[in-house]
Amino acid sequence: MLKQQSLIDFTLHHADNTLILAQRNAEWCGHGPILEQDIAITNISLDLLGQARNFYQYAAQLLNEGETGGDTVTEDTLAYHRTEREFKNCLLVEQPNGDWGQTILRQFLFSTYQYLLYTALQKSNDEQLVAIAAKGLKETTYHRRWSSEWVIRLGDGTEESRERMLHAIEELWMYSGELFMPAEYEISAAEKGFGVDVSSLKNEWMQKVNAVFEEATLPVPEKTFFQKGGKEGKHTEHLGYILTELQYMQKTYPGAEW
Amino acid sequence: MLKQQSLIDFTLHHADNTLILAQRNAEWCGHGPILEQDIAITNISLDLLGQARNFYQYAAQLLNEGETGGDTVTEDTLAYHRTEREFKNCLLVEQPNGDWGQTILRQFLFSTYQYLLYTALQKSNDEQLVAIAAKGLKETTYHRRWSSEWVIRLGDGTEESRERMLHAIEELWMYSGELFMPAEYEISAAEKGFGVDVSSLKNEWMQKVNAVFEEATLPVPEKTFFQKGGKEGKHTEHLGYILTELQYMQKTYPGAEW
């Protein structure tokens, strides 16, 4: 795979991951069960949206390089004008919010992955990716702590909250494996030194998840069949609905800036 | 009017103003026409929600003082368990988002008022209100600048953006007068030295709005019949829908904390 193509795909993959999770979390905006939580999850959504913008801006820059004529690619065209099949986000981030416990668990599983990813990206040979990851790492460290505390509070909480966490694990665990199954562009990215071999992150991820689940008195599932496909554009039925909402404005008023 | 009652009502009025406008702005969350704007309006929404929490916490403290037995009032019960008739927000903040121009204009008219209000509250004889207003003033200063720039950009922009701003003025201007028509608790609040005589803010508000409208080449409406009633709980048909959405979670799962 050509370096330029895998760099673009790798960057878009992380842009899409953060955009779609931001969008999912934003659905809580104004609907949280408690004012304080509503603010916290919306803040996380904004952090992720900021990370998405950084990745999209970089991808746009790469796509515009050497192009003469034709439409300029921007962060907004990448976010609003691509089709479902072009989105490269992993399946985990597009899964429904469900109840508060499910939203928390999705955040915890993803933030733990993101924490390891951004840490590893500090050694990338691509300066822009190093800078984007460094900024994201601070935010992600907070998201991981916040969601860990919630997993423990709910898992080791009332009978109902525990039941809900068990249900959340049942719903989401099968989408956690894909994080560590590299797509072609991730293999190429790791080989060329700007990306990360995601399969190498799995052990540490498991240790970190284990530690929190243990404190939360929650069981770690054994032997699961992991769903995959998102990274290559094969999505669950949920992404279409998310994009319909997300892209509605731009589809209705193309290029609108008023 | 008893001091304690007018202090509670005055505080709830400002809590409701900020909560409802936060909720309206939050409807843009994930639906903005451009990623950057989506982040900006959501940040403003979070600032307003933070201000609402401060006012509600203070109101809850006042309501719990001297009470023995019975349920404790909290910021969440005040936001989620009161009825439409109990909400004291002004009509302006509950008006629909409309298009981007209408959202911007609503923010501009309200932030300009809030800026003057919070400045005047610095002289309140109630320390808590001084502190809440001081914190809010910094945020509001930014909201006012941001929305002013947008009013100018859209008013003095394309033919379409100008048309849309004229329409926004037509929709919203009639709700701006209520900001300066004091409710009974506001009159009492001003008399007792903890509140502000809102009618005294109108001249400076008009000057500030005039200056921005002039730069935006937008006309200031003359002689309008101003709608009122919100401050006393008589709302337009919109508030009911907002509260249905806002309070859905707590109504469905009362006291849920899982």
Short mmCIF file of C-alpha atoms in Angstrom, two decimals:
data_model
loop_
_atom_site.label_atom_id
_atom_site.label_comp_id
_atom_site.label_asym_id
_atom_site.label_seq_id
_atom_site.Cartn_x
_atom_site.Cartn_y
_atom_site.Cartn_z
CA MET A 1 0.00 0.00 0.00
CA LEU A 2 1.37 3.44 -0.93
CA LYS A 3 2.50 5.44 2.04
CA GLN A 4 0.40 8.46 1.19
CA GLN A 5 -2.77 6.38 0.86
CA SER A 6 -2.26 4.53 4.13
CA LEU A 7 -1.45 7.79 5.92
CA ILE A 8 -4.68 9.31 4.65
CA ASP A 9 -6.74 6.24 5.56
CA PHE A 10 -5.10 5.93 8.96
CA THR A 11 -5.83 9.58 9.72
CA LEU A 12 -9.40 9.31 8.49
CA HIS A 13 -9.93 6.19 10.58
CA HIS A 14 -9.11 8.10 13.74
CA ALA A 15 -11.03 11.15 12.61
CA ASP A 16 -14.13 9.01 12.06
CA ASN A 17 -13.70 7.16 15.37
CA THR A 18 -13.69 10.40 17.32
CA LEU A 19 -16.40 12.12 15.27
CA ILE A 20 -18.87 9.27 15.58
CA LEU A 21 -18.30 8.78 19.31
CA ALA A 22 -18.61 12.54 19.80
CA GLN A 23 -21.91 12.43 17.94
CA ARG A 24 -23.19 9.51 20.02
CA ASN A 25 -22.26 11.22 23.29
CA ALA A 26 -23.82 14.44 22.05
CA GLU A 27 -27.18 12.66 21.94
CA TRP A 28 -27.12 12.92 25.75
CA CYS A 29 -26.74 16.69 25.51
CA GLY A 30 -29.76 18.02 27.35
CA HIS A 31 -31.04 14.53 28.13
CA GLY A 32 -28.74 13.36 30.90
CA PRO A 33 -30.36 12.04 34.07
CA ILE A 34 -28.56 14.63 36.20
CA LEU A 35 -27.31 18.12 35.28
CA GLU A 36 -23.76 17.35 36.36
CA GLN A 37 -23.47 14.23 34.21
CA ASP A 38 -25.05 15.99 31.29
CA ILE A 39 -22.25 18.54 31.42
CA ALA A 40 -19.53 15.90 31.83
CA ILE A 41 -20.58 13.75 28.87
CA THR A 42 -21.06 16.83 26.69
CA ASN A 43 -17.59 18.03 27.59
CA ILE A 44 -16.18 14.65 26.55
CA SER A 45 -18.14 14.94 23.33
CA LEU A 46 -16.55 18.32 22.66
CA ASP A 47 -13.06 16.99 23.37
CA LEU A 48 -13.62 14.18 20.89
CA LEU A 49 -15.01 16.60 18.32
CA GLY A 50 -11.88 18.71 18.74
CA GLN A 51 -9.72 15.64 18.13
CA ALA A 52 -11.82 14.76 15.09
CA ARG A 53 -11.28 18.24 13.66
CA ASN A 54 -7.52 17.91 14.08
CA PHE A 55 -7.48 14.58 12.26
CA TYR A 56 -9.81 15.81 9.49
CA GLN A 57 -7.79 18.97 8.96
CA TYR A 58 -4.65 16.89 8.57
CA ALA A 59 -6.36 14.45 6.20
CA ALA A 60 -7.68 17.39 4.16
CA GLN A 61 -4.19 18.84 3.95
CA LEU A 62 -2.82 15.50 2.71
CA LEU A 63 -5.62 15.16 0.17
CA ASN A 64 -5.13 18.66 -1.18
CA GLU A 65 -1.36 18.33 -1.56
CA GLY A 66 -0.33 18.42 -5.19
CA GLU A 67 -3.95 18.71 -6.35
CA THR A 68 -4.58 21.44 -8.87
CA GLY A 69 -8.07 22.43 -9.79
CA GLY A 70 -11.15 20.62 -8.58
CA ASP A 71 -12.86 21.24 -5.27
CA THR A 72 -10.75 21.76 -2.21
CA VAL A 73 -11.21 19.17 0.51
CA THR A 74 -11.93 20.56 3.99
CA GLU A 75 -12.63 19.15 7.42
CA ASP A 76 -16.30 19.82 6.74
CA THR A 77 -16.49 18.05 3.39
CA LEU A 78 -14.80 15.03 4.97
CA ALA A 79 -17.21 14.96 7.89
CA TYR A 80 -20.38 15.89 6.04
CA HIS A 81 -20.03 14.68 2.46
CA ARG A 82 -18.69 11.13 2.67
CA THR A 83 -20.98 8.12 2.52
CA GLU A 84 -21.44 5.38 5.08
CA ARG A 85 -19.24 3.03 3.05
CA GLU A 86 -16.39 5.56 3.19
CA PHE A 87 -16.47 5.92 6.97
CA LYS A 88 -13.69 3.95 8.62
CA ASN A 89 -14.69 4.11 12.28
CA CYS A 90 -14.68 0.93 14.33
CA LEU A 91 -18.04 -0.61 15.17
CA LEU A 92 -17.78 0.07 18.90
CA VAL A 93 -18.21 3.83 18.61
CA GLU A 94 -21.35 3.62 16.47
CA GLN A 95 -23.22 1.37 18.91
CA PRO A 96 -26.32 2.94 20.49
CA ASN A 97 -26.14 4.86 23.75
CA GLY A 98 -28.55 2.48 25.45
CA ASP A 99 -28.83 3.50 29.10
CA TRP A 100 -26.27 5.49 31.04
CA GLY A 101 -24.33 2.33 31.94
CA GLN A 102 -23.93 1.35 28.31
CA THR A 103 -22.73 4.82 27.36
CA ILE A 104 -20.24 4.72 30.22
CA LEU A 105 -18.93 1.28 29.31
CA ARG A 106 -18.49 2.22 25.64
CA GLN A 107 -16.54 5.29 26.72
CA PHE A 108 -14.40 3.27 29.13
CA LEU A 109 -13.50 0.56 26.60
CA PHE A 110 -12.71 3.14 23.93
CA SER A 111 -10.85 5.62 26.13
CA THR A 112 -8.63 2.85 27.47
CA TYR A 113 -7.75 1.93 23.88
CA GLN A 114 -7.28 5.57 22.93
CA TYR A 115 -5.00 6.15 25.87
CA LEU A 116 -2.68 3.35 24.71
CA LEU A 117 -2.94 4.41 21.09
CA TYR A 118 -2.09 8.07 21.70
CA THR A 119 0.76 7.06 24.00
CA ALA A 120 2.21 4.80 21.28
CA LEU A 121 1.72 7.53 18.66
CA GLN A 122 4.17 9.69 20.58
CA LYS A 123 6.84 7.58 18.82
CA SER A 124 5.36 8.08 15.34
CA ASN A 125 7.75 9.42 12.68
CA ASP A 126 4.97 11.79 11.53
CA GLU A 127 5.17 15.06 13.42
CA GLN A 128 1.55 16.03 12.85
CA LEU A 129 0.27 12.76 14.26
CA VAL A 130 2.57 13.14 17.26
CA ALA A 131 1.16 16.60 17.93
CA ILE A 132 -2.51 15.59 17.51
CA ALA A 133 -2.00 12.55 19.75
CA ALA A 134 -0.17 14.57 22.41
CA LYS A 135 -3.05 16.98 22.71
CA GLY A 136 -5.59 14.17 22.70
CA LEU A 137 -3.68 12.20 25.32
CA LYS A 138 -4.34 14.76 28.03
CA GLU A 139 -8.06 14.71 27.34
CA THR A 140 -8.20 10.95 27.01
CA THR A 141 -6.43 10.47 30.33
CA TYR A 142 -9.27 12.36 31.95
CA HIS A 143 -11.99 10.50 30.00
CA ARG A 144 -10.46 7.18 31.08
CA ARG A 145 -10.37 8.15 34.73
CA TRP A 146 -13.89 9.53 34.66
CA SER A 147 -15.40 6.50 32.91
CA SER A 148 -13.41 4.06 35.11
CA GLU A 149 -14.89 5.66 38.20
CA TRP A 150 -18.38 5.32 36.77
CA VAL A 151 -17.86 1.66 35.79
CA ILE A 152 -16.80 0.93 39.38
CA ARG A 153 -19.62 2.97 40.88
CA LEU A 154 -22.27 1.25 38.75
CA GLY A 155 -20.78 -2.26 38.72
CA ASP A 156 -20.30 -2.26 42.47
CA GLY A 157 -23.46 -0.23 43.12
CA THR A 158 -27.08 -1.23 43.54
CA GLU A 159 -28.54 -4.46 42.22
CA GLU A 160 -30.12 -2.55 39.37
CA SER A 161 -26.99 -0.68 38.36
CA ARG A 162 -25.03 -3.94 38.40
CA GLU A 163 -27.62 -5.67 36.22
CA ARG A 164 -27.40 -2.81 33.78
CA MET A 165 -23.62 -3.03 33.60
CA LEU A 166 -23.81 -6.78 32.95
CA HIS A 167 -26.24 -6.06 30.15
CA ALA A 168 -23.93 -3.36 28.77
CA ILE A 169 -21.03 -5.83 28.69
CA GLU A 170 -23.22 -8.28 26.81
CA GLU A 171 -24.09 -5.62 24.25
CA LEU A 172 -20.67 -4.11 23.73
CA TRP A 173 -17.93 -6.64 24.42
CA MET A 174 -18.19 -8.24 20.99
CA TYR A 175 -17.21 -4.89 19.43
CA SER A 176 -14.06 -4.44 21.53
CA GLY A 177 -11.95 -6.97 19.61
CA GLU A 178 -11.96 -4.99 16.38
CA LEU A 179 -9.88 -2.26 18.05
CA PHE A 180 -6.91 -4.65 17.98
CA MET A 181 -7.45 -6.29 14.58
CA PRO A 182 -5.48 -4.12 12.17
CA ALA A 183 -6.97 -3.04 8.85
CA GLU A 184 -4.67 -3.04 5.83
CA TYR A 185 -3.88 0.67 6.25
CA GLU A 186 -3.00 0.12 9.91
CA ILE A 187 -0.54 -2.65 9.01
CA SER A 188 1.01 -0.38 6.41
CA ALA A 189 1.02 2.53 8.88
CA ALA A 190 2.88 0.47 11.47
CA GLU A 191 5.41 -0.81 8.90
CA LYS A 192 6.15 2.71 7.71
CA GLY A 193 6.70 3.96 11.21
CA PHE A 194 3.98 6.61 11.44
CA GLY A 195 1.27 4.31 12.80
CA VAL A 196 0.86 1.80 15.58
CA ASP A 197 0.64 -1.99 15.56
CA VAL A 198 -2.73 -2.09 17.31
CA SER A 199 -2.52 -5.84 17.97
CA SER A 200 0.41 -5.10 20.30
CA LEU A 201 -1.83 -2.91 22.48
CA LYS A 202 -4.27 -5.66 23.36
CA ASN A 203 -2.45 -7.19 26.34
CA GLU A 204 -2.06 -3.93 28.16
CA TRP A 205 -5.63 -2.99 27.33
CA MET A 206 -6.86 -6.28 28.82
CA GLN A 207 -4.84 -5.69 31.97
CA LYS A 208 -6.27 -2.22 32.42
CA VAL A 209 -9.83 -3.34 31.73
CA ASN A 210 -9.38 -6.33 34.07
CA ALA A 211 -8.21 -4.11 36.89
CA VAL A 212 -11.25 -1.83 36.66
CA PHE A 213 -13.72 -4.70 36.16
CA GLU A 214 -12.26 -6.44 39.21
CA GLU A 215 -12.78 -3.36 41.35
CA ALA A 216 -16.29 -3.07 39.90
CA THR A 217 -16.89 -6.78 40.71
CA LEU A 218 -17.78 -7.30 37.03
CA PRO A 219 -16.79 -10.44 35.10
CA VAL A 220 -14.57 -10.22 32.04
CA PRO A 221 -16.19 -12.27 29.25
CA GLU A 222 -14.23 -15.23 27.96
CA LYS A 223 -14.06 -16.52 24.42
CA THR A 224 -16.19 -14.17 22.38
CA PHE A 225 -16.70 -13.97 18.67
CA PHE A 226 -15.64 -10.45 17.81
CA GLN A 227 -17.52 -8.43 15.20
CA LYS A 228 -15.44 -6.49 12.73
CA GLY A 229 -15.67 -4.63 9.42
CA GLY A 230 -16.12 -1.01 10.48
CA LYS A 231 -12.53 -0.06 9.77
CA GLU A 232 -13.09 -1.09 6.14
CA GLY A 233 -16.46 0.62 5.81
CA LYS A 234 -18.72 -2.34 6.61
CA HIS A 235 -20.91 -0.98 9.37
CA THR A 236 -23.76 -2.05 11.58
CA GLU A 237 -27.19 -0.67 10.75
CA HIS A 238 -26.66 2.16 13.25
CA LEU A 239 -24.15 4.26 11.33
CA GLY A 240 -26.61 5.17 8.60
CA TYR A 241 -28.93 6.79 11.11
CA ILE A 242 -26.08 8.67 12.77
CA LEU A 243 -24.90 10.06 9.44
CA THR A 244 -28.42 11.03 8.44
CA GLU A 245 -28.64 13.20 11.53
CA LEU A 246 -25.08 14.47 11.36
CA GLN A 247 -25.16 15.33 7.68
CA TYR A 248 -28.74 16.61 7.49
CA MET A 249 -27.84 20.29 7.50
CA GLN A 250 -25.19 20.06 4.81
CA LYS A 251 -27.32 17.79 2.64
CA THR A 252 -30.26 20.18 2.89
CA TYR A 253 -28.26 23.37 2.41
CA PRO A 254 -25.05 22.36 0.59
CA GLY A 255 -22.16 24.59 1.51
CA ALA A 256 -24.39 26.77 3.65
CA GLU A 257 -22.45 29.22 5.73
CA TRP A 258 -25.09 31.77 6.73
CA MET B 1 -43.29 40.57 49.11
CA LEU B 2 -41.19 38.78 51.73
CA LYS B 3 -37.48 39.08 51.13
CA GLN B 4 -36.88 35.34 51.26
CA GLN B 5 -39.60 34.63 48.68
CA SER B 6 -38.42 37.28 46.26
CA LEU B 7 -34.82 36.11 46.63
CA ILE B 8 -35.87 32.55 45.78
CA ASP B 9 -38.00 33.64 42.84
CA PHE B 10 -35.32 35.99 41.55
CA THR B 11 -32.73 33.23 41.71
CA LEU B 12 -35.03 30.71 40.04
CA HIS B 13 -35.84 33.20 37.29
CA HIS B 14 -32.19 33.42 36.33
CA ALA B 15 -31.68 29.68 36.77
CA ASP B 16 -34.57 29.00 34.39
CA ASN B 17 -33.39 31.61 31.87
CA THR B 18 -29.99 29.99 31.60
CA LEU B 19 -31.23 26.39 31.69
CA ILE B 20 -33.77 26.90 28.92
CA LEU B 21 -31.39 28.78 26.65
CA ALA B 22 -28.73 26.11 27.30
CA GLN B 23 -31.25 23.47 26.31
CA ARG B 24 -32.22 25.33 23.14
CA ASN B 25 -28.60 25.78 22.10
CA ALA B 26 -27.91 22.13 22.90
CA GLU B 27 -30.35 21.17 20.17
CA TRP B 28 -27.61 22.24 17.74
CA CYS B 29 -25.19 19.80 19.34
CA GLY B 30 -24.19 17.49 16.51
CA HIS B 31 -26.40 19.33 14.02
CA GLY B 32 -24.46 22.50 13.32
CA PRO B 33 -23.77 23.36 9.70
CA ILE B 34 -20.01 23.43 10.31
CA LEU B 35 -17.92 21.52 12.87
CA GLU B 36 -16.40 24.69 14.27
CA GLN B 37 -19.78 26.35 14.91
CA ASP B 38 -21.16 23.18 16.38
CA ILE B 39 -18.39 23.29 18.98
CA ALA B 40 -18.84 27.01 19.68
CA ILE B 41 -22.59 26.88 20.29
CA THR B 42 -22.25 23.74 22.41
CA ASN B 43 -19.60 25.44 24.52
CA ILE B 44 -21.96 28.35 25.08
CA SER B 45 -24.65 25.87 26.01
CA LEU B 46 -22.33 24.33 28.61
CA ASP B 47 -21.44 27.74 30.05
CA LEU B 48 -25.13 28.54 30.44
CA LEU B 49 -25.79 25.15 32.00
CA GLY B 50 -23.02 25.84 34.48
CA GLN B 51 -24.61 29.17 35.36
CA ALA B 52 -27.99 27.47 35.72
CA ARG B 53 -26.48 24.95 38.15
CA ASN B 54 -25.05 27.73 40.28
CA PHE B 55 -28.40 29.50 40.48
CA TYR B 56 -30.32 26.26 41.16
CA GLN B 57 -27.89 25.22 43.88
CA TYR B 58 -28.35 28.55 45.58
CA ALA B 59 -32.13 28.38 45.24
CA ALA B 60 -32.09 24.84 46.65
CA GLN B 61 -30.01 26.02 49.61
CA LEU B 62 -32.50 28.83 50.29
CA LEU B 63 -35.47 26.47 50.01
CA ASN B 64 -33.92 23.91 52.36
CA GLU B 65 -33.01 26.47 55.03
CA GLY B 66 -35.02 25.95 58.17
CA GLU B 67 -36.91 23.03 56.64
CA THR B 68 -37.08 19.93 58.79
CA GLY B 69 -38.37 16.70 57.38
CA GLY B 70 -39.81 16.37 53.91
CA ASP B 71 -37.82 15.86 50.74
CA THR B 72 -34.65 17.83 50.26
CA VAL B 73 -34.68 20.18 47.30
CA THR B 74 -31.70 19.86 44.93
CA GLU B 75 -30.56 21.47 41.70
CA ASP B 76 -31.94 18.41 39.92
CA THR B 77 -35.39 18.46 41.47
CA LEU B 78 -35.66 22.15 40.59
CA ALA B 79 -34.65 21.54 36.98
CA TYR B 80 -36.44 18.27 36.40
CA HIS B 81 -39.50 18.21 38.66
CA ARG B 82 -41.14 21.59 38.28
CA THR B 83 -44.02 22.19 35.90
CA GLU B 84 -44.24 24.59 33.01
CA ARG B 85 -46.32 26.99 35.11
CA GLU B 86 -43.55 27.12 37.73
CA PHE B 87 -40.83 28.04 35.25
CA LYS B 88 -39.98 31.73 35.38
CA ASN B 89 -37.79 32.12 32.30
CA CYS B 90 -38.47 34.98 29.93
CA LEU B 91 -40.14 34.17 26.62
CA LEU B 92 -37.10 35.04 24.50
CA VAL B 93 -35.02 32.05 25.61
CA GLU B 94 -37.73 29.49 24.87
CA GLN B 95 -38.24 30.61 21.26
CA PRO B 96 -37.29 28.02 18.63
CA ASN B 97 -33.80 27.82 17.17
CA GLY B 98 -35.07 28.49 13.65
CA ASP B 99 -32.09 28.73 11.36
CA TRP B 100 -28.55 29.61 12.38
CA GLY B 101 -29.28 33.34 12.08
CA GLN B 102 -32.21 33.14 14.47
CA THR B 103 -30.17 31.22 17.03
CA ILE B 104 -27.41 33.80 16.74
CA LEU B 105 -29.77 36.73 17.14
CA ARG B 106 -31.46 35.20 20.21
CA GLN B 107 -28.02 34.69 21.75
CA PHE B 108 -26.94 38.23 20.93
CA LEU B 109 -30.06 39.89 22.37
CA PHE B 110 -29.90 37.77 25.52
CA SER B 111 -26.13 37.94 26.07
CA THR B 112 -26.21 41.72 25.78
CA TYR B 113 -28.90 41.79 28.49
CA GLN B 114 -26.99 39.25 30.60
CA TYR B 115 -23.82 41.27 30.32
CA LEU B 116 -25.56 44.34 31.77
CA LEU B 117 -27.40 42.29 34.39
CA TYR B 118 -24.30 40.50 35.69
CA THR B 119 -22.37 43.76 35.73
CA ALA B 120 -25.12 45.41 37.81
CA LEU B 121 -25.30 42.37 40.11
CA GLN B 122 -21.71 43.05 41.14
CA LYS B 123 -23.27 45.68 43.44
CA SER B 124 -25.82 43.28 44.97
CA ASN B 125 -25.86 43.03 48.77
CA ASP B 126 -26.13 39.24 48.44
CA GLU B 127 -22.67 37.69 48.34
CA GLN B 128 -23.75 34.51 46.60
CA LEU B 129 -25.39 36.40 43.75
CA VAL B 130 -22.30 38.58 43.41
CA ALA B 131 -20.13 35.46 43.11
CA ILE B 132 -22.39 33.68 40.62
CA ALA B 133 -22.68 36.82 38.48
CA ALA B 134 -18.93 37.44 38.56
CA LYS B 135 -18.22 33.98 37.20
CA GLY B 136 -20.98 34.30 34.61
CA LEU B 137 -19.81 37.73 33.52
CA LYS B 138 -16.56 36.39 32.05
CA GLU B 139 -18.43 33.80 30.01
CA THR B 140 -21.13 36.24 28.94
CA THR B 141 -18.55 38.75 27.75
CA TYR B 142 -17.29 36.11 25.36
CA HIS B 143 -20.81 35.06 24.24
CA ARG B 144 -21.67 38.67 23.50
CA ARG B 145 -18.55 39.22 21.43
CA TRP B 146 -19.01 35.95 19.54
CA SER B 147 -22.68 36.55 18.75
CA SER B 148 -22.07 40.21 17.83
CA GLU B 149 -19.50 39.13 15.27
CA TRP B 150 -21.96 36.67 13.78
CA VAL B 151 -24.78 39.23 13.63
CA ILE B 152 -22.47 41.55 11.71
CA ARG B 153 -21.19 38.79 9.44
CA LEU B 154 -24.69 37.60 8.56
CA GLY B 155 -26.43 40.99 8.47
CA ASP B 156 -23.74 42.50 6.27
CA GLY B 157 -23.13 39.25 4.36
CA THR B 158 -24.84 37.73 1.35
CA GLU B 159 -28.32 38.63 0.22
CA GLU B 160 -29.61 35.37 1.67
CA SER B 161 -27.92 35.77 5.04
CA ARG B 162 -29.29 39.31 5.30
CA GLU B 163 -32.80 38.15 4.46
CA ARG B 164 -32.53 35.53 7.16
CA MET B 165 -31.40 38.06 9.75
CA LEU B 166 -34.32 40.34 8.86
CA HIS B 167 -36.63 37.38 9.36
CA ALA B 168 -34.96 36.57 12.68
CA ILE B 169 -35.53 40.13 13.90
CA GLU B 170 -39.18 39.84 12.91
CA GLU B 171 -39.51 36.60 14.88
CA LEU B 172 -37.62 37.61 18.01
CA TRP B 173 -37.78 41.33 18.57
CA MET B 174 -41.21 41.20 20.19
CA TYR B 175 -39.75 39.02 22.96
CA SER B 176 -36.88 41.38 23.81
CA GLY B 177 -39.03 43.89 25.71
CA GLU B 178 -39.91 41.49 28.52
CA LEU B 179 -36.28 41.47 29.65
CA PHE B 180 -36.79 45.04 30.92
CA MET B 181 -40.32 44.74 32.33
CA PRO B 182 -39.82 43.75 35.95
CA ALA B 183 -41.87 40.99 37.54
CA GLU B 184 -43.05 41.51 41.10
CA TYR B 185 -40.09 39.58 42.52
CA GLU B 186 -37.68 41.68 40.47
CA ILE B 187 -39.15 44.90 41.86
CA SER B 188 -38.86 43.53 45.36
CA ALA B 189 -35.32 42.29 44.63
CA ALA B 190 -34.25 45.74 43.49
CA GLU B 191 -35.87 47.44 46.50
CA LYS B 192 -34.11 45.11 48.92
CA GLY B 193 -30.75 45.68 47.32
CA PHE B 194 -29.89 42.18 46.18
CA GLY B 195 -31.46 42.45 42.72
CA VAL B 196 -31.37 44.82 39.80
CA ASP B 197 -33.91 47.29 38.46
CA VAL B 198 -34.04 45.75 35.00
CA SER B 199 -35.94 48.69 33.51
CA SER B 200 -32.84 50.80 34.15
CA LEU B 201 -30.78 48.54 31.87
CA LYS B 202 -32.86 49.14 28.78
CA ASN B 203 -31.18 52.33 27.52
CA GLU B 204 -27.70 50.90 27.58
CA TRP B 205 -28.97 47.66 26.04
CA MET B 206 -30.55 49.64 23.17
CA GLN B 207 -27.33 51.53 22.59
CA LYS B 208 -25.30 48.34 22.42
CA VAL B 209 -27.80 46.62 20.15
CA ASN B 210 -27.99 49.71 17.94
CA ALA B 211 -24.24 49.82 17.52
CA VAL B 212 -24.04 46.20 16.36
CA PHE B 213 -27.13 46.44 14.14
CA GLU B 214 -25.68 49.55 12.54
CA GLU B 215 -22.44 47.76 11.71
CA ALA B 216 -24.52 44.84 10.43
CA THR B 217 -26.57 47.26 8.31
CA LEU B 218 -29.71 45.91 10.01
CA PRO B 219 -32.67 48.12 10.97
CA VAL B 220 -33.77 48.43 14.59
CA PRO B 221 -37.55 47.92 14.71
CA GLU B 222 -39.60 50.83 15.96
CA LYS B 223 -42.75 50.71 18.07
CA THR B 224 -43.39 47.07 18.72
CA PHE B 225 -45.93 45.40 20.93
CA PHE B 226 -43.84 43.37 23.34
CA GLN B 227 -44.96 39.93 24.48
CA LYS B 228 -44.61 39.13 28.16
CA GLY B 229 -45.69 36.65 30.80
CA GLY B 230 -42.82 34.17 30.93
CA LYS B 231 -41.37 35.61 34.11
CA GLU B 232 -44.66 34.82 35.85
CA GLY B 233 -45.01 31.35 34.36
CA LYS B 234 -47.21 32.19 31.37
CA HIS B 235 -45.30 30.72 28.48
CA THR B 236 -45.56 30.32 24.72
CA GLU B 237 -46.47 26.88 23.42
CA HIS B 238 -42.78 26.04 23.00
CA LEU B 239 -41.79 25.62 26.64
CA GLY B 240 -43.93 22.52 27.12
CA TYR B 241 -42.05 20.69 24.39
CA ILE B 242 -38.68 21.74 25.78
CA LEU B 243 -39.59 20.49 29.24
CA THR B 244 -40.92 17.22 27.87
CA GLU B 245 -37.52 16.53 26.33
CA LEU B 246 -35.52 17.90 29.22
CA GLN B 247 -37.45 16.10 31.91
CA TYR B 248 -38.06 12.83 30.07
CA MET B 249 -35.33 10.86 31.81
CA GLN B 250 -36.30 11.88 35.32
CA LYS B 251 -40.01 11.38 34.65
CA THR B 252 -39.37 7.91 33.28
CA TYR B 253 -36.91 6.84 35.97
CA PRO B 254 -37.66 9.04 39.00
CA GLY B 255 -34.55 9.68 41.07
CA ALA B 256 -32.50 7.41 38.82
CA GLU B 257 -28.81 7.60 39.55
CA TRP B 258 -27.52 4.40 38.01
#
